[in-house]
mmCIF file with all atom_site columns, C-alpha atoms in Angstrom:
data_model
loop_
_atom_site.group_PDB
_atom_site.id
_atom_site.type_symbol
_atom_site.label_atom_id
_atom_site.label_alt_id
_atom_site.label_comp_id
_atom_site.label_asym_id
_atom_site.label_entity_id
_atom_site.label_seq_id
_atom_site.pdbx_PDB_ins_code
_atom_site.Cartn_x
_atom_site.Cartn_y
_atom_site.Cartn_z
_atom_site.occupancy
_atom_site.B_iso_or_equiv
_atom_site.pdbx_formal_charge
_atom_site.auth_seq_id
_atom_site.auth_comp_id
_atom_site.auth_asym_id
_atom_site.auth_atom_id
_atom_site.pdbx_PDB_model_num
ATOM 1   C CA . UNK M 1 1   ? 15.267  7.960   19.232 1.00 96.00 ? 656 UNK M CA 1
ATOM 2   C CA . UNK M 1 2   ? 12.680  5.208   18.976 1.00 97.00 ? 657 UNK M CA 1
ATOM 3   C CA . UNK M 1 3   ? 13.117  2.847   15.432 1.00 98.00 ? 658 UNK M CA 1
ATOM 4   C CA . UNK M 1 4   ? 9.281   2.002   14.339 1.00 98.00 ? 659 UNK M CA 1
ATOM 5   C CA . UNK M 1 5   ? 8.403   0.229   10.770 1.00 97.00 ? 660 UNK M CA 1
ATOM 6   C CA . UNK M 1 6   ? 5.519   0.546   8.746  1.00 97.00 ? 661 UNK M CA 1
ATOM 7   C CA . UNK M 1 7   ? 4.668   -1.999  6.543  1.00 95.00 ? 662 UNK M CA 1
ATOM 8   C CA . UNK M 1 8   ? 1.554   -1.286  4.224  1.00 90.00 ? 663 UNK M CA 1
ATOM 9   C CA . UNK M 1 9   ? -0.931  -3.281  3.866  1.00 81.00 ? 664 UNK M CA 1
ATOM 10  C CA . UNK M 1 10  ? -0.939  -6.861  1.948  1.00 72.00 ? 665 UNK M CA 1
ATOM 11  C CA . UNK M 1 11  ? 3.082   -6.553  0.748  1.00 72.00 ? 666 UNK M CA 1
ATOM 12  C CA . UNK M 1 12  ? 2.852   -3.333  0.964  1.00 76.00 ? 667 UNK M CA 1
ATOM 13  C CA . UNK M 1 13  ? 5.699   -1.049  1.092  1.00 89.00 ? 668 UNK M CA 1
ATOM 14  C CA . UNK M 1 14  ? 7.909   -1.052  4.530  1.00 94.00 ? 669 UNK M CA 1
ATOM 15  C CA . UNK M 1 15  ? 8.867   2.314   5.699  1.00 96.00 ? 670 UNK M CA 1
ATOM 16  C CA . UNK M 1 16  ? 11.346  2.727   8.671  1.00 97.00 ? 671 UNK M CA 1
ATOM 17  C CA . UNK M 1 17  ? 11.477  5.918   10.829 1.00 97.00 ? 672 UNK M CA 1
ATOM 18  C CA . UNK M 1 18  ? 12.502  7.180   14.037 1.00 98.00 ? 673 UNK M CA 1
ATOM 19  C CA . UNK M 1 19  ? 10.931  9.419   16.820 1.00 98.00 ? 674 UNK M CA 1
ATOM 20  C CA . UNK M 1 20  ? 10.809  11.041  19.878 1.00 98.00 ? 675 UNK M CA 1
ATOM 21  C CA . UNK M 1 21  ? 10.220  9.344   23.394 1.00 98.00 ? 676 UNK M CA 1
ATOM 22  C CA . UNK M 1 22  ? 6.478   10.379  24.431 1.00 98.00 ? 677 UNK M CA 1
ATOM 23  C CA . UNK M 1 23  ? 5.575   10.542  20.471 1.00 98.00 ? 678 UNK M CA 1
ATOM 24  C CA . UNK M 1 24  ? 2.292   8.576   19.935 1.00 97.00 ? 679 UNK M CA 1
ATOM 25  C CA . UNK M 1 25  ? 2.456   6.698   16.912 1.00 97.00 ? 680 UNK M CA 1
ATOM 26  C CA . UNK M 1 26  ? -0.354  8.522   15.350 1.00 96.00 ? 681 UNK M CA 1
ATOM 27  C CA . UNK M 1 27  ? 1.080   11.431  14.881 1.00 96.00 ? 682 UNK M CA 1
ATOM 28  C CA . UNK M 1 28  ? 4.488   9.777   13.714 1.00 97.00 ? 683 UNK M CA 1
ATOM 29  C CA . UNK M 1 29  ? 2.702   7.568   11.179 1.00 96.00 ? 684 UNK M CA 1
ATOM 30  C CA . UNK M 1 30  ? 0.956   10.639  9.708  1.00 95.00 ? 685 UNK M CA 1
ATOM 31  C CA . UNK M 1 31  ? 4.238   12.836  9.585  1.00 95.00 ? 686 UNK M CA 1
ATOM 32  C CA . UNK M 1 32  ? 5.547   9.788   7.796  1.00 95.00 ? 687 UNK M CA 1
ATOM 33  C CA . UNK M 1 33  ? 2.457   9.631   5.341  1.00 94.00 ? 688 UNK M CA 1
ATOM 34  C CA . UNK M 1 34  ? 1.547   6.580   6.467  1.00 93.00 ? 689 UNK M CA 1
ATOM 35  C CA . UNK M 1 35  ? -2.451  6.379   5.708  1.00 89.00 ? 690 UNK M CA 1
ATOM 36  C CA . UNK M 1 36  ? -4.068  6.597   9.278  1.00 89.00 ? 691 UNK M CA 1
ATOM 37  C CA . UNK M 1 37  ? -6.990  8.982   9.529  1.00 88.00 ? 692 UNK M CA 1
ATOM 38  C CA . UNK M 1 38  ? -7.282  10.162  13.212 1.00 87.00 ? 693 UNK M CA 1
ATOM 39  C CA . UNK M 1 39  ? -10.583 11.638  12.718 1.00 88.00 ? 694 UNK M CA 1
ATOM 40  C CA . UNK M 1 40  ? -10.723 12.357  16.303 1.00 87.00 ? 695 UNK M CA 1
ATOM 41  C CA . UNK M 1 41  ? -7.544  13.365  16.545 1.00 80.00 ? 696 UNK M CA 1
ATOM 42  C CA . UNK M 1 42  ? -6.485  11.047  19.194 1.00 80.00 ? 697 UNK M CA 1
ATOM 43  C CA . UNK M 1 43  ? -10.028 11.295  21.771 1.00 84.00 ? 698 UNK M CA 1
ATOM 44  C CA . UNK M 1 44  ? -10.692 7.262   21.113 1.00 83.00 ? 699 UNK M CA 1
ATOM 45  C CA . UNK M 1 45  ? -14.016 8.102   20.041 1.00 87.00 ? 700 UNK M CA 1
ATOM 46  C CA . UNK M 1 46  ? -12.979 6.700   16.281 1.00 89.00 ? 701 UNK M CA 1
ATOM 47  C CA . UNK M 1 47  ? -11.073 3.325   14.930 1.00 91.00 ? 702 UNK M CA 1
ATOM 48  C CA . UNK M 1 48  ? -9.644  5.120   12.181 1.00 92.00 ? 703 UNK M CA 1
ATOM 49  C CA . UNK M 1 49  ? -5.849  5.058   13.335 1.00 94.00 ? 704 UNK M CA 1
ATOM 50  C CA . UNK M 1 50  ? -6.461  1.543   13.916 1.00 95.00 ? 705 UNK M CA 1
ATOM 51  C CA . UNK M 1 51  ? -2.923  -0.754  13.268 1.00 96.00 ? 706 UNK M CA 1
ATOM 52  C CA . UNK M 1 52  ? -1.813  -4.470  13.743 1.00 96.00 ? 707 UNK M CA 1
ATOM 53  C CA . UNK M 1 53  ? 0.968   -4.796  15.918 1.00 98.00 ? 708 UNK M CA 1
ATOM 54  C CA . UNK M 1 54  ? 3.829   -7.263  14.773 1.00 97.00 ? 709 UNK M CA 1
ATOM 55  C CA . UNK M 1 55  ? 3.002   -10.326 17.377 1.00 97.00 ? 710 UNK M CA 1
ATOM 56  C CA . UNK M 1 56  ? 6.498   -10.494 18.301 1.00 96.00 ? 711 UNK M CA 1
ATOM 57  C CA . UNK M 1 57  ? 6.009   -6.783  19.742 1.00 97.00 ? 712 UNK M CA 1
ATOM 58  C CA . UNK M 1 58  ? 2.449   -6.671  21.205 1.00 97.00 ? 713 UNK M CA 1
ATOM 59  C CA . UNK M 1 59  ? 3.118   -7.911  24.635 1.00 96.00 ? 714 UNK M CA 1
ATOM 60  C CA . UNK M 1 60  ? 5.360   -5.255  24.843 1.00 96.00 ? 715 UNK M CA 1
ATOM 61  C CA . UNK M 1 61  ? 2.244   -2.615  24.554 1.00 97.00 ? 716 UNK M CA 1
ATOM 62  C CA . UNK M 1 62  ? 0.733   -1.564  27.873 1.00 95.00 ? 717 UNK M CA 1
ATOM 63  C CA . UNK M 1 63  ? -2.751  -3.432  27.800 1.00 96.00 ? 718 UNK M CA 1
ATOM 64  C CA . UNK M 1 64  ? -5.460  -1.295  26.162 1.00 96.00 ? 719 UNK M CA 1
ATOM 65  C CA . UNK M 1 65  ? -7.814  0.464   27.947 1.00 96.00 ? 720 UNK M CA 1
ATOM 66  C CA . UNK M 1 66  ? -11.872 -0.687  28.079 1.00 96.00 ? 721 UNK M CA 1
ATOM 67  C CA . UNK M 1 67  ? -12.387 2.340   26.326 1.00 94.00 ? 722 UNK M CA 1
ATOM 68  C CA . UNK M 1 68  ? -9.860  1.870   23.565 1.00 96.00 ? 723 UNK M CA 1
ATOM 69  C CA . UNK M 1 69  ? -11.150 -2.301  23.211 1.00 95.00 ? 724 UNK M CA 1
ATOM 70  C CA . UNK M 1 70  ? -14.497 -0.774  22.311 1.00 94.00 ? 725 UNK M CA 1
ATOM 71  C CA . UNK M 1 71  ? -13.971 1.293   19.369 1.00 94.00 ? 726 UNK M CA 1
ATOM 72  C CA . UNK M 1 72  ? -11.414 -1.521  18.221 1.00 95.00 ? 727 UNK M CA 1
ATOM 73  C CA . UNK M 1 73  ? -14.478 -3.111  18.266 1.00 93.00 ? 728 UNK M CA 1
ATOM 74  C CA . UNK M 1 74  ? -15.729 -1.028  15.775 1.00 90.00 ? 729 UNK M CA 1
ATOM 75  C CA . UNK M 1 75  ? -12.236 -1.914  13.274 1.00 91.00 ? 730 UNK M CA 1
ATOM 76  C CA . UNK M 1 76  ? -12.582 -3.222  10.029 1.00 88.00 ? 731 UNK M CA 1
ATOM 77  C CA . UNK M 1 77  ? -10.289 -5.706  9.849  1.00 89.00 ? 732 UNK M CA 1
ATOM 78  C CA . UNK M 1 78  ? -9.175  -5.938  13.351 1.00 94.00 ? 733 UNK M CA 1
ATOM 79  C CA . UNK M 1 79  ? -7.743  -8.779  15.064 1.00 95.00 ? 734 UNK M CA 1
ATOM 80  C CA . UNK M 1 80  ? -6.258  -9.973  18.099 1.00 96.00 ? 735 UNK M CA 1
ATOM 81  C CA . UNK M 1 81  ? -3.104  -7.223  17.745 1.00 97.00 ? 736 UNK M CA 1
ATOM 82  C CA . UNK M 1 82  ? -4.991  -4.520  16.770 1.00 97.00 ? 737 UNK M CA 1
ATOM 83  C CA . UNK M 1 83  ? -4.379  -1.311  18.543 1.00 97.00 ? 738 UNK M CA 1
ATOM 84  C CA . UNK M 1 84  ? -5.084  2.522   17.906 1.00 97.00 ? 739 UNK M CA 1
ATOM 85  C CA . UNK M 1 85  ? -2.150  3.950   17.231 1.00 97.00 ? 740 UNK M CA 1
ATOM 86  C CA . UNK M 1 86  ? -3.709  7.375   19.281 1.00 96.00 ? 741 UNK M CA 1
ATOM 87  C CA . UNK M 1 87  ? -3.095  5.389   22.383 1.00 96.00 ? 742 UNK M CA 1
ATOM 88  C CA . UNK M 1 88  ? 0.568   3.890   21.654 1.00 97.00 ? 743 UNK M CA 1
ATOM 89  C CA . UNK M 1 89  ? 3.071   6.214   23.424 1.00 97.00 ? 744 UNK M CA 1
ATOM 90  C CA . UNK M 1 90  ? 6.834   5.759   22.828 1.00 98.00 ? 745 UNK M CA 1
ATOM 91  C CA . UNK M 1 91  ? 9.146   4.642   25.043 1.00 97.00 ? 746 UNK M CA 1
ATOM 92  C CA . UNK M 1 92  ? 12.464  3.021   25.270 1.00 97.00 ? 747 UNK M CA 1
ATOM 93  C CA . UNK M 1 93  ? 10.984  -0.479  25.737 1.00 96.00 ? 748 UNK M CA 1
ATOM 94  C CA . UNK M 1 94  ? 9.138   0.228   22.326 1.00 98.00 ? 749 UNK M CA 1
ATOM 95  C CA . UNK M 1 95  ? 12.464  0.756   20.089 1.00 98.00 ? 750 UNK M CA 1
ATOM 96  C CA . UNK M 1 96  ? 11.846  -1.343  16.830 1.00 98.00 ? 751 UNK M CA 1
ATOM 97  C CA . UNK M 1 97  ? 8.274   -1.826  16.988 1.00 98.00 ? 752 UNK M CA 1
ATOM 98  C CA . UNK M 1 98  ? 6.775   -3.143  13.813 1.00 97.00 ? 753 UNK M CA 1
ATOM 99  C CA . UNK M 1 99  ? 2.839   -2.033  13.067 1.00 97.00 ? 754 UNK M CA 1
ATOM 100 C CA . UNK M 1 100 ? 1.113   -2.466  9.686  1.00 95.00 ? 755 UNK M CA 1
ATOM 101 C CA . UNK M 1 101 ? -1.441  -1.041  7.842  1.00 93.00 ? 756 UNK M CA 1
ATOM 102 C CA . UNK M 1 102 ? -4.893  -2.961  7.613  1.00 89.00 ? 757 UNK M CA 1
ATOM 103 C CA . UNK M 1 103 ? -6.153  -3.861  4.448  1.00 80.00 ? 758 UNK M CA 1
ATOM 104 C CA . UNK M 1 104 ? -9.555  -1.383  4.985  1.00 65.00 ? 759 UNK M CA 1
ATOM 105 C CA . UNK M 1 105 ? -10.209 1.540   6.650  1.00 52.00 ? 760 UNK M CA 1
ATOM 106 C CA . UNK M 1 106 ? -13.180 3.257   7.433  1.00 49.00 ? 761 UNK M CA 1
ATOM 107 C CA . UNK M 1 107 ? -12.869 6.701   5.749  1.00 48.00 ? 762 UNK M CA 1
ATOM 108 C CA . UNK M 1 108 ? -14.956 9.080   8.516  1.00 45.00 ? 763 UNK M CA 1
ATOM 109 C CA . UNK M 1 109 ? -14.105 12.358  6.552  1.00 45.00 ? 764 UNK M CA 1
ATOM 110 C CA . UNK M 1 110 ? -15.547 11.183  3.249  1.00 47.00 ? 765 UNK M CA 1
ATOM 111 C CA . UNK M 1 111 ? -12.413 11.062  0.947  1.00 42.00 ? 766 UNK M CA 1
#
């Protein structure tokens, strides 16, 4: 099992799970609760699973894709470890990654 934390946003609250290998991190922040949209349910044609990656653990991400640079583009909030958590598999070399929650979101679905 891969250990990833949550932390919210600000001093948010820190939640620690665990998941699958080959689990993206979208779908194991939702099944935690953890507020991440997906509108597009993982195509990369939204930012709204956008997260910050701990800087300790980004350069242990495979670099993002063109495709996935241009809609973080399109991030509130983002910064130089931002990543959409659609496109973060799990793996081994991932165990105790850290990601928080940004501050804003942009709310495709209205709610």
């Amino acid at each position: 099992m891969i250990r990833v934390r949550f932390e919210g946003a600000g001093s948010g609250p820190v939640q620690e799970v665990q998941a699958a290998p080959g689990s993206r991190l979208l779908e194991v922040a939702q099944n935690a609760g953890q507020p991440l949209e997906g509108t597009c349910e993982g195509q990369m044609a939204c930012s709204t699973c956008h997260v910050i990656v701990a800087p300790s653990d980004f350069d242990r991400l495979p670099a993002a894709s063109e495709d996935e640079e241009d809609m973080l583009d399109l991030a509130i909030g983002a910064v130089r470890t931002s990543r959409l958590a659609c496109q973060i598999v799990l793996t081994d070399a991932l165990d105790g990654l850290t990601v928080r929650m940004p501050s804003t979101h942009r709310d495709m679905q209205g709610r």
